[in-house]
């Protein structure tokens, strides 16, 4: 008798199936209880009768007869037939027929039957099980209780390259590398012991016979038990997701490039970011080399192979040496190196397997790769807008698998994205350098020599903001040994802010030469800014960030003779004064509107400063960024100035150290002036009545004073100058005159009166009786001019203390 399946799910199992025995003539000779249940006939009603007569409906007789004929020819048959129930209903049964040999008694036929639905369901289950082992693309591994492999399907055979039969009896993880095998054993043991399934657990699968090939599998494990609960082992479904894993890794790498590279507009930092992103996700070692012109912000020439500067390097492992040539060092690529060819032609290079002597081969590699047993290489150009900016080189030495075409494609995509960021940084660098050049040409290079104040200053451009700011400062010598101290700030950044700053600084110099009061200077500046804004509006040029309105300015004039300081401000932070005894005060000045807004007048305040006082002028960068409370910053500034560090330069640096971060987000201007007073012995002043004899009196007084000062060689010219100026007062002003001599770096002669009429220099004709006085004055002095006060005007001249006047 043919052996039947003992599975409790098998509908043809002896305890589940309808069993019938027929003799060679088709007469029923055997009938079990299950047959009676399915067809309704008791054994007494069917045994001894032909099966076709009892069990087959006449319309179905041809199909049954044909099945019987096939069974006789083949010695067996399986299929579905329609039989007649005792009550006349038709029943579909799945049947299996087998020939039984009885020796001399002839043949008999053994039939096993079950409801067709149960048979079809069981057949589907068997087909699924068979498909799992033969056709399923997902791997199946069955482990026994002793953690030895019982069976694997053909997908595992394709995945590993090992025949399925060779797995039988192997211990779990036997064919894997040690690290991967340990994880596989731990996973099977955990599921075996706990009974908790593991779903979608990622596992690296590297075979001992092919360690260079890295595979990734998605593993789901569950414990197998029989109906009594006895543990039969662990089954694992294993899906090869190597390509999916690589694709995800590439997408993650692309995402990293987008989020990490180009975070700053710095060429070197962007190159370092690119090298760090490559390792270890794509390569074991990476270097990024840029053309020197690119590092300077210049646009590179086409098809240039060098020289280059190594700006980015990265290697796996703290103990692993990286590529030679540290960051920031120049690199020379030989003409036959892959990097030189890549730079010249802009084409990538992939060498999956490097020859063993490739590193030391003359003319091929030189010293441009790490001597780390590199076995695979990728070189890709960094190109943007059709220009090659540099080259990125990737090596593999620790990872056994070689670079593939997909890796080259990924490296090209990453390099292309990074090149755009590098080119943006390069163009920003170029713009910054242009702006710095413009700004450095507009700002004073040195503090002019003058005797009114000792000056220390700091100018720190913002390192975190985009472009340059419009902060500026100035120290302008004025007539009468006075000095103008100026600090201003143009709102906005970039070249336009620097250019606007230059315009305002030039205007301040021009206005200062007119010796105007501080409030008058600011009023004229305000008119200028409004005029510039109107010009922009007239031609439709008012893009955001290029507005000329919004400048602030503080203008102060200090007189070392009187110790008086006149100050006015236009929306600028107030100055801070430190008295010689260390007392600090913020000057209470009307703020005034920023330049360009108009609507309110500016006001000048006069203060008396003792000799040795510190006058501190600054821009917003000193007292804090815009989101920080200005009062708090001002308090910190006062605290820093309350502890003067002796030398003015040390005081200035102490303020910077206390208030300014290492990378300020706004430009910083700090100007500290220590006041001086001219000794009374170096100043002489006389009041002369409005009469003809005053000119002679002036000559006598000047001669005596210059003799006292040891400046007899200047007596003649100074007497002529004073005589001419005093005479003009008598003729045209109609009031008393004040004559003053000041001895400092030059000899200053001043004549003041109550008139606001300005004298003019002109060339007298031959027939003119006058008009030559100021011409002579101009010829005998180094400088001369007129300044106006509330009481009148002062005509002043300057002569060098030694030599001949120009």
mmCIF file of C-alpha atoms in Angstrom, residues 8-339:
data_model
loop_
_atom_site.group_PDB
_atom_site.id
_atom_site.type_symbol
_atom_site.label_atom_id
_atom_site.label_comp_id
_atom_site.label_asym_id
_atom_site.label_seq_id
_atom_site.Cartn_x
_atom_site.Cartn_y
_atom_site.Cartn_z
ATOM 1 C CA UNK A 8 -3.078 16.613 10.188
ATOM 2 C CA UNK A 9 -3.894 19.160 7.478
ATOM 3 C CA UNK A 10 -3.792 16.554 4.680
ATOM 4 C CA UNK A 11 -7.420 15.834 3.669
ATOM 5 C CA UNK A 12 -6.308 12.425 2.325
ATOM 6 C CA UNK A 13 -4.885 11.333 5.671
ATOM 7 C CA UNK A 14 -6.454 7.948 6.733
ATOM 8 C CA UNK A 15 -8.292 9.456 9.658
ATOM 9 C CA UNK A 16 -9.764 12.273 7.551
ATOM 10 C CA UNK A 17 -10.427 10.733 4.116
ATOM 11 C CA UNK A 18 -13.275 8.621 2.746
ATOM 12 C CA UNK A 19 -11.644 5.231 1.965
ATOM 13 C CA UNK A 20 -13.120 2.870 -0.643
ATOM 14 C CA UNK A 21 -11.752 -0.397 -2.088
ATOM 15 C CA UNK A 22 -12.903 -1.682 -5.517
ATOM 16 C CA UNK A 23 -12.130 -4.987 -7.128
ATOM 17 C CA UNK A 24 -10.886 -5.206 -10.683
ATOM 18 C CA UNK A 25 -14.510 -5.203 -11.945
ATOM 19 C CA UNK A 26 -15.379 -1.974 -10.130
ATOM 20 C CA UNK A 27 -17.411 -3.617 -7.376
ATOM 21 C CA UNK A 28 -17.216 -2.075 -3.920
ATOM 22 C CA UNK A 29 -15.413 -4.400 -1.496
ATOM 23 C CA UNK A 30 -14.379 -1.857 1.165
ATOM 24 C CA UNK A 31 -16.193 1.166 2.689
ATOM 25 C CA UNK A 32 -15.256 3.216 5.795
ATOM 26 C CA UNK A 33 -17.290 5.437 8.093
ATOM 27 C CA UNK A 34 -15.988 8.690 6.506
ATOM 28 C CA UNK A 35 -17.278 7.497 3.101
ATOM 29 C CA UNK A 36 -20.678 6.937 4.662
ATOM 30 C CA UNK A 37 -20.582 10.495 6.141
ATOM 31 C CA UNK A 38 -19.749 12.120 2.804
ATOM 32 C CA UNK A 39 -22.043 10.055 0.489
ATOM 33 C CA UNK A 40 -24.785 8.857 2.871
ATOM 34 C CA UNK A 41 -24.534 5.147 2.012
ATOM 35 C CA UNK A 42 -23.902 2.661 4.807
ATOM 36 C CA UNK A 43 -21.422 -0.103 4.029
ATOM 37 C CA UNK A 44 -24.175 -2.719 3.813
ATOM 38 C CA UNK A 45 -25.826 -0.732 1.024
ATOM 39 C CA UNK A 46 -22.791 -0.478 -1.218
ATOM 40 C CA UNK A 47 -20.467 -3.424 -0.588
ATOM 41 C CA UNK A 48 -20.898 -5.973 -3.346
ATOM 42 C CA UNK A 49 -22.502 -3.542 -5.763
ATOM 43 C CA UNK A 50 -20.806 -1.838 -8.800
ATOM 44 C CA UNK A 51 -19.555 1.631 -7.888
ATOM 45 C CA UNK A 52 -20.769 3.122 -11.180
ATOM 46 C CA UNK A 53 -24.299 1.940 -10.431
ATOM 47 C CA UNK A 54 -24.442 3.216 -6.845
ATOM 48 C CA UNK A 55 -22.265 6.322 -6.827
ATOM 49 C CA UNK A 56 -22.406 7.891 -10.312
ATOM 50 C CA UNK A 57 -25.211 9.958 -11.786
ATOM 51 C CA UNK A 58 -25.899 8.980 -15.436
ATOM 52 C CA UNK A 59 -24.924 12.411 -16.891
ATOM 53 C CA UNK A 60 -21.538 12.124 -15.164
ATOM 54 C CA UNK A 61 -20.886 8.562 -16.316
ATOM 55 C CA UNK A 62 -18.671 9.527 -19.337
ATOM 56 C CA UNK A 63 -16.309 11.581 -17.171
ATOM 57 C CA UNK A 64 -16.066 8.828 -14.557
ATOM 58 C CA UNK A 65 -15.531 6.163 -17.185
ATOM 59 C CA UNK A 66 -12.728 8.183 -18.793
ATOM 60 C CA UNK A 67 -11.055 8.673 -15.384
ATOM 61 C CA UNK A 68 -11.275 4.907 -14.704
ATOM 62 C CA UNK A 69 -9.658 4.127 -18.048
ATOM 63 C CA UNK A 70 -6.741 6.509 -17.287
ATOM 64 C CA UNK A 71 -6.325 4.914 -13.870
ATOM 65 C CA UNK A 72 -6.124 1.415 -15.358
ATOM 66 C CA UNK A 73 -3.517 2.520 -17.895
ATOM 67 C CA UNK A 74 -1.359 4.504 -15.437
ATOM 68 C CA UNK A 75 -1.873 2.398 -12.339
ATOM 69 C CA UNK A 76 -3.289 5.399 -10.492
ATOM 70 C CA UNK A 77 -5.194 8.658 -10.830
ATOM 71 C CA UNK A 78 -5.915 11.894 -8.946
ATOM 72 C CA UNK A 79 -8.535 14.492 -9.645
ATOM 73 C CA UNK A 80 -12.027 15.760 -8.897
ATOM 74 C CA UNK A 81 -15.192 13.840 -9.750
ATOM 75 C CA UNK A 82 -18.880 14.471 -9.133
ATOM 76 C CA UNK A 83 -20.577 11.603 -7.219
ATOM 77 C CA UNK A 84 -24.188 11.019 -6.186
ATOM 78 C CA UNK A 85 -25.235 11.190 -2.544
ATOM 79 C CA UNK A 86 -27.730 8.705 -1.231
ATOM 80 C CA UNK A 87 -30.400 11.452 -1.161
ATOM 81 C CA UNK A 88 -29.746 12.215 -4.814
ATOM 82 C CA UNK A 89 -27.623 15.335 -4.360
ATOM 83 C CA UNK A 90 -24.363 15.640 -6.273
ATOM 84 C CA UNK A 91 -21.129 15.894 -4.279
ATOM 85 C CA UNK A 92 -17.754 17.008 -5.659
ATOM 86 C CA UNK A 93 -14.914 14.997 -4.195
ATOM 87 C CA UNK A 94 -11.240 15.068 -4.693
ATOM 88 C CA UNK A 95 -10.085 11.500 -5.329
ATOM 89 C CA UNK A 96 -6.817 9.620 -5.361
ATOM 90 C CA UNK A 97 -6.795 6.101 -6.821
ATOM 91 C CA UNK A 98 -3.929 3.608 -6.423
ATOM 92 C CA UNK A 99 -3.578 0.064 -7.692
ATOM 93 C CA UNK A 100 -3.256 -2.694 -5.067
ATOM 94 C CA UNK A 101 -1.751 -5.999 -6.085
ATOM 95 C CA UNK A 102 -3.345 -9.095 -4.430
ATOM 96 C CA UNK A 103 -1.102 -11.663 -6.013
ATOM 97 C CA UNK A 104 -3.187 -14.575 -7.323
ATOM 98 C CA UNK A 105 -6.423 -12.816 -6.452
ATOM 99 C CA UNK A 106 -5.781 -10.133 -9.083
ATOM 100 C CA UNK A 107 -5.921 -6.378 -8.684
ATOM 101 C CA UNK A 108 -7.879 -4.081 -6.442
ATOM 102 C CA UNK A 109 -8.137 -0.286 -6.414
ATOM 103 C CA UNK A 110 -7.757 1.835 -3.305
ATOM 104 C CA UNK A 111 -9.585 5.168 -3.409
ATOM 105 C CA UNK A 112 -9.189 8.032 -0.943
ATOM 106 C CA UNK A 113 -11.617 10.899 -1.174
ATOM 107 C CA UNK A 114 -12.251 14.263 0.457
ATOM 108 C CA UNK A 115 -14.478 17.285 -0.213
ATOM 109 C CA UNK A 116 -13.177 19.101 -3.275
ATOM 110 C CA UNK A 117 -12.983 22.423 -1.350
ATOM 111 C CA UNK A 118 -10.733 20.912 1.314
ATOM 112 C CA UNK A 119 -8.566 19.310 -1.336
ATOM 113 C CA UNK A 120 -8.171 22.554 -3.264
ATOM 114 C CA UNK A 121 -7.299 24.477 -0.093
ATOM 115 C CA UNK A 122 -4.735 21.852 0.858
ATOM 116 C CA UNK A 123 -3.291 21.907 -2.643
ATOM 117 C CA UNK A 124 -2.922 25.667 -2.481
ATOM 118 C CA UNK A 125 -1.126 25.366 0.835
ATOM 119 C CA UNK A 126 1.188 22.760 -0.652
ATOM 120 C CA UNK A 127 1.746 24.979 -3.679
ATOM 121 C CA UNK A 128 2.642 27.902 -1.414
ATOM 122 C CA UNK A 129 5.047 25.751 0.589
ATOM 123 C CA UNK A 130 6.559 24.365 -2.563
ATOM 124 C CA UNK A 131 6.817 27.885 -3.962
ATOM 125 C CA UNK A 132 8.640 29.065 -0.841
ATOM 126 C CA UNK A 133 11.341 26.482 -1.416
ATOM 127 C CA UNK A 134 11.527 26.535 -5.206
ATOM 128 C CA UNK A 135 10.260 29.826 -6.660
ATOM 129 C CA UNK A 136 10.053 32.464 -3.927
ATOM 130 C CA UNK A 137 12.538 35.349 -4.469
ATOM 131 C CA UNK A 138 12.786 35.804 -0.688
ATOM 132 C CA UNK A 139 15.192 33.492 1.055
ATOM 133 C CA UNK A 140 14.027 30.896 3.581
ATOM 134 C CA UNK A 141 16.279 29.235 6.145
ATOM 135 C CA UNK A 142 15.000 26.633 8.621
ATOM 136 C CA UNK A 143 17.105 26.127 11.751
ATOM 137 C CA UNK A 144 16.722 23.127 14.047
ATOM 138 C CA UNK A 145 16.610 23.298 17.842
ATOM 139 C CA UNK A 146 20.365 22.702 17.882
ATOM 140 C CA UNK A 147 20.852 25.807 15.670
ATOM 141 C CA UNK A 148 21.895 23.767 12.694
ATOM 142 C CA UNK A 149 20.422 24.457 9.296
ATOM 143 C CA UNK A 150 17.771 21.938 8.228
ATOM 144 C CA UNK A 151 16.849 23.382 4.867
ATOM 145 C CA UNK A 152 17.162 26.477 2.691
ATOM 146 C CA UNK A 153 15.278 27.456 -0.426
ATOM 147 C CA UNK A 154 16.648 28.255 -3.855
ATOM 148 C CA UNK A 155 16.628 32.015 -3.201
ATOM 149 C CA UNK A 156 19.308 31.446 -0.535
ATOM 150 C CA UNK A 157 21.217 29.420 -3.071
ATOM 151 C CA UNK A 158 21.096 32.308 -5.553
ATOM 152 C CA UNK A 159 21.861 34.872 -2.845
ATOM 153 C CA UNK A 160 24.927 33.072 -1.510
ATOM 154 C CA UNK A 161 26.137 31.191 -4.570
ATOM 155 C CA UNK A 162 26.270 28.032 -2.440
ATOM 156 C CA UNK A 163 24.162 24.965 -3.433
ATOM 157 C CA UNK A 164 21.153 24.466 -1.190
ATOM 158 C CA UNK A 165 22.192 20.922 -0.316
ATOM 159 C CA UNK A 166 25.496 22.161 1.124
ATOM 160 C CA UNK A 167 23.684 24.114 3.832
ATOM 161 C CA UNK A 168 22.095 21.030 5.451
ATOM 162 C CA UNK A 169 23.691 20.351 8.817
ATOM 163 C CA UNK A 170 25.779 23.541 8.928
ATOM 164 C CA UNK A 171 25.744 25.571 12.119
ATOM 165 C CA UNK A 172 24.006 28.944 11.971
ATOM 166 C CA UNK A 173 26.263 31.616 10.402
ATOM 167 C CA UNK A 174 28.849 29.023 9.357
ATOM 168 C CA UNK A 175 29.527 30.600 5.948
ATOM 169 C CA UNK A 176 29.603 34.240 7.149
ATOM 170 C CA UNK A 177 32.446 36.450 8.319
ATOM 171 C CA UNK A 178 32.947 36.389 12.084
ATOM 172 C CA UNK A 179 31.165 39.686 12.879
ATOM 173 C CA UNK A 180 28.162 38.906 10.708
ATOM 174 C CA UNK A 181 28.013 35.264 11.911
ATOM 175 C CA UNK A 182 27.919 36.334 15.550
ATOM 176 C CA UNK A 183 24.933 38.600 14.915
ATOM 177 C CA UNK A 184 23.093 35.810 13.047
ATOM 178 C CA UNK A 185 23.669 33.299 15.868
ATOM 179 C CA UNK A 186 22.520 35.776 18.508
ATOM 180 C CA UNK A 187 19.367 36.539 16.564
ATOM 181 C CA UNK A 188 18.367 32.865 16.121
ATOM 182 C CA UNK A 189 19.134 32.077 19.770
ATOM 183 C CA UNK A 190 17.041 35.032 20.962
ATOM 184 C CA UNK A 191 14.002 33.992 18.901
ATOM 185 C CA UNK A 192 14.457 30.353 19.918
ATOM 186 C CA UNK A 193 14.536 31.187 23.626
ATOM 187 C CA UNK A 194 11.932 33.938 23.849
ATOM 188 C CA UNK A 195 9.493 32.948 21.132
ATOM 189 C CA UNK A 196 9.164 36.616 20.192
ATOM 190 C CA UNK A 197 9.519 37.111 16.440
ATOM 191 C CA UNK A 198 11.885 39.661 14.976
ATOM 192 C CA UNK A 199 10.580 41.563 11.993
ATOM 193 C CA UNK A 200 12.666 43.404 9.396
ATOM 194 C CA UNK A 201 16.008 43.210 11.153
ATOM 195 C CA UNK A 202 18.868 44.452 8.938
ATOM 196 C CA UNK A 203 21.861 42.152 8.675
ATOM 197 C CA UNK A 204 25.138 42.580 6.829
ATOM 198 C CA UNK A 205 25.877 39.361 4.989
ATOM 199 C CA UNK A 206 29.505 38.918 3.978
ATOM 200 C CA UNK A 207 30.540 35.434 2.984
ATOM 201 C CA UNK A 208 33.910 33.975 3.872
ATOM 202 C CA UNK A 209 34.405 32.918 0.293
ATOM 203 C CA UNK A 210 33.722 36.457 -1.042
ATOM 204 C CA UNK A 211 34.532 38.966 1.746
ATOM 205 C CA UNK A 212 34.948 41.919 -0.675
ATOM 206 C CA UNK A 213 31.315 41.809 -1.672
ATOM 207 C CA UNK A 214 29.087 43.479 0.875
ATOM 208 C CA UNK A 215 25.456 42.442 0.958
ATOM 209 C CA UNK A 216 22.609 43.627 3.146
ATOM 210 C CA UNK A 217 19.613 41.470 4.057
ATOM 211 C CA UNK A 218 16.301 42.182 5.725
ATOM 212 C CA UNK A 219 15.583 39.288 8.107
ATOM 213 C CA UNK A 220 12.304 38.285 9.778
ATOM 214 C CA UNK A 221 12.514 35.367 12.245
ATOM 215 C CA UNK A 222 9.870 33.308 14.064
ATOM 216 C CA UNK A 223 9.864 30.179 16.194
ATOM 217 C CA UNK A 224 8.267 26.938 14.905
ATOM 218 C CA UNK A 225 6.248 24.725 17.271
ATOM 219 C CA UNK A 226 4.184 21.526 16.905
ATOM 220 C CA UNK A 227 0.575 21.337 18.161
ATOM 221 C CA UNK A 228 1.806 20.264 21.563
ATOM 222 C CA UNK A 229 4.064 23.341 21.880
ATOM 223 C CA UNK A 230 7.337 21.511 21.336
ATOM 224 C CA UNK A 231 9.956 23.814 19.762
ATOM 225 C CA UNK A 232 10.905 22.572 16.325
ATOM 226 C CA UNK A 233 13.324 25.357 15.419
ATOM 227 C CA UNK A 234 13.416 28.834 13.912
ATOM 228 C CA UNK A 235 12.477 29.879 10.408
ATOM 229 C CA UNK A 236 13.913 33.022 8.852
ATOM 230 C CA UNK A 237 12.727 34.949 5.830
ATOM 231 C CA UNK A 238 15.710 36.723 4.268
ATOM 232 C CA UNK A 239 15.316 39.418 1.607
ATOM 233 C CA UNK A 240 18.298 40.750 -0.307
ATOM 234 C CA UNK A 241 18.054 44.554 -0.016
ATOM 235 C CA UNK A 242 21.628 45.338 -1.039
ATOM 236 C CA UNK A 243 20.647 47.563 -3.934
ATOM 237 C CA UNK A 244 17.905 49.216 -1.926
ATOM 238 C CA UNK A 245 20.350 49.837 0.934
ATOM 239 C CA UNK A 246 22.871 51.338 -1.444
ATOM 240 C CA UNK A 247 20.211 53.535 -2.984
ATOM 241 C CA UNK A 248 19.107 54.718 0.467
ATOM 242 C CA UNK A 249 22.709 55.385 1.416
ATOM 243 C CA UNK A 250 23.200 57.398 -1.751
ATOM 244 C CA UNK A 251 20.041 59.386 -1.094
ATOM 245 C CA UNK A 252 21.171 60.016 2.473
ATOM 246 C CA UNK A 253 24.535 61.144 1.179
ATOM 247 C CA UNK A 254 22.873 63.490 -1.292
ATOM 248 C CA UNK A 255 20.762 64.864 1.538
ATOM 249 C CA UNK A 256 23.882 65.407 3.634
ATOM 250 C CA UNK A 257 25.489 67.281 0.792
ATOM 251 C CA UNK A 258 22.486 69.572 0.610
ATOM 252 C CA UNK A 259 22.413 70.210 4.353
ATOM 253 C CA UNK A 260 26.142 70.258 5.217
ATOM 254 C CA UNK A 261 27.958 71.621 2.177
ATOM 255 C CA UNK A 262 27.791 75.329 1.495
ATOM 256 C CA UNK A 263 26.744 76.292 5.009
ATOM 257 C CA UNK A 264 29.217 79.168 4.810
ATOM 258 C CA UNK A 265 30.376 81.377 1.983
ATOM 259 C CA UNK A 266 33.955 80.289 2.601
ATOM 260 C CA UNK A 267 35.832 78.396 -0.115
ATOM 261 C CA UNK A 268 38.132 76.480 2.249
ATOM 262 C CA UNK A 269 35.334 75.540 4.652
ATOM 263 C CA UNK A 270 33.162 74.291 1.782
ATOM 264 C CA UNK A 271 36.034 72.119 0.502
ATOM 265 C CA UNK A 272 36.524 70.631 3.978
ATOM 266 C CA UNK A 273 32.798 69.928 4.281
ATOM 267 C CA UNK A 274 32.853 68.041 0.974
ATOM 268 C CA UNK A 275 35.786 65.842 2.051
ATOM 269 C CA UNK A 276 34.130 65.074 5.398
ATOM 270 C CA UNK A 277 30.847 64.067 3.746
ATOM 271 C CA UNK A 278 32.628 61.558 1.508
ATOM 272 C CA UNK A 279 34.217 59.644 4.402
ATOM 273 C CA UNK A 280 33.270 56.995 5.413
ATOM 274 C CA UNK A 281 29.984 56.813 3.476
ATOM 275 C CA UNK A 282 31.561 56.529 0.046
ATOM 276 C CA UNK A 283 35.339 56.398 0.484
ATOM 277 C CA UNK A 284 38.012 55.658 3.079
ATOM 278 C CA UNK A 285 40.080 58.688 2.135
ATOM 279 C CA UNK A 286 39.163 61.890 0.321
ATOM 280 C CA UNK A 287 40.962 65.014 -0.747
ATOM 281 C CA UNK A 288 39.652 68.201 -2.352
ATOM 282 C CA UNK A 289 42.114 70.324 -4.317
ATOM 283 C CA UNK A 290 41.147 73.708 -5.766
ATOM 284 C CA UNK A 291 42.968 75.888 -8.242
ATOM 285 C CA UNK A 292 44.856 78.698 -6.567
ATOM 286 C CA UNK A 293 42.894 81.266 -8.540
ATOM 287 C CA UNK A 294 39.676 79.890 -7.025
ATOM 288 C CA UNK A 295 41.013 80.219 -3.469
ATOM 289 C CA UNK A 296 41.684 83.891 -4.192
ATOM 290 C CA UNK A 297 38.160 84.412 -5.483
ATOM 291 C CA UNK A 298 39.290 84.711 -9.107
ATOM 292 C CA UNK A 299 37.663 82.991 -12.053
ATOM 293 C CA UNK A 300 39.881 80.130 -13.268
ATOM 294 C CA UNK A 301 41.207 79.851 -16.788
ATOM 295 C CA UNK A 302 39.855 76.997 -18.862
ATOM 296 C CA UNK A 303 41.863 73.762 -19.147
ATOM 297 C CA UNK A 304 44.381 74.663 -16.462
ATOM 298 C CA UNK A 305 45.882 71.740 -14.508
ATOM 299 C CA UNK A 306 47.455 73.717 -11.704
ATOM 300 C CA UNK A 307 48.779 74.881 -9.433
ATOM 301 C CA UNK A 308 46.263 73.741 -6.841
ATOM 302 C CA UNK A 309 45.858 74.047 -3.085
ATOM 303 C CA UNK A 310 44.663 71.154 -0.921
ATOM 304 C CA UNK A 311 41.817 72.599 1.130
ATOM 305 C CA UNK A 312 39.957 69.487 2.276
ATOM 306 C CA UNK A 313 41.155 66.080 3.504
ATOM 307 C CA UNK A 314 39.521 63.321 5.505
ATOM 308 C CA UNK A 315 40.394 59.697 6.340
ATOM 309 C CA UNK A 316 38.727 56.913 8.288
ATOM 310 C CA UNK A 317 40.069 55.952 11.694
ATOM 311 C CA UNK A 318 42.036 58.103 14.086
ATOM 312 C CA UNK A 319 45.168 56.015 13.484
ATOM 313 C CA UNK A 320 44.896 56.006 9.731
ATOM 314 C CA UNK A 321 47.186 58.480 7.984
ATOM 315 C CA UNK A 322 45.439 60.674 5.480
ATOM 316 C CA UNK A 323 46.493 61.794 2.048
ATOM 317 C CA UNK A 324 49.807 63.686 1.980
ATOM 318 C CA UNK A 325 49.971 67.464 1.682
ATOM 319 C CA UNK A 326 48.067 68.870 4.673
ATOM 320 C CA UNK A 327 45.221 71.285 4.174
ATOM 321 C CA UNK A 328 46.243 74.679 2.886
ATOM 322 C CA UNK A 329 49.434 73.449 1.231
ATOM 323 C CA UNK A 330 50.055 73.737 -2.525
ATOM 324 C CA UNK A 331 50.078 70.519 -4.538
ATOM 325 C CA UNK A 332 51.763 69.877 -7.862
ATOM 326 C CA UNK A 333 50.184 67.145 -9.989
ATOM 327 C CA UNK A 334 52.473 65.431 -12.463
ATOM 328 C CA UNK A 335 51.428 65.638 -16.117
ATOM 329 C CA UNK A 336 50.500 61.938 -16.228
ATOM 330 C CA UNK A 337 48.511 61.793 -12.998
ATOM 331 C CA UNK A 338 44.754 61.220 -13.103
ATOM 332 C CA UNK A 339 44.186 64.510 -11.281
#
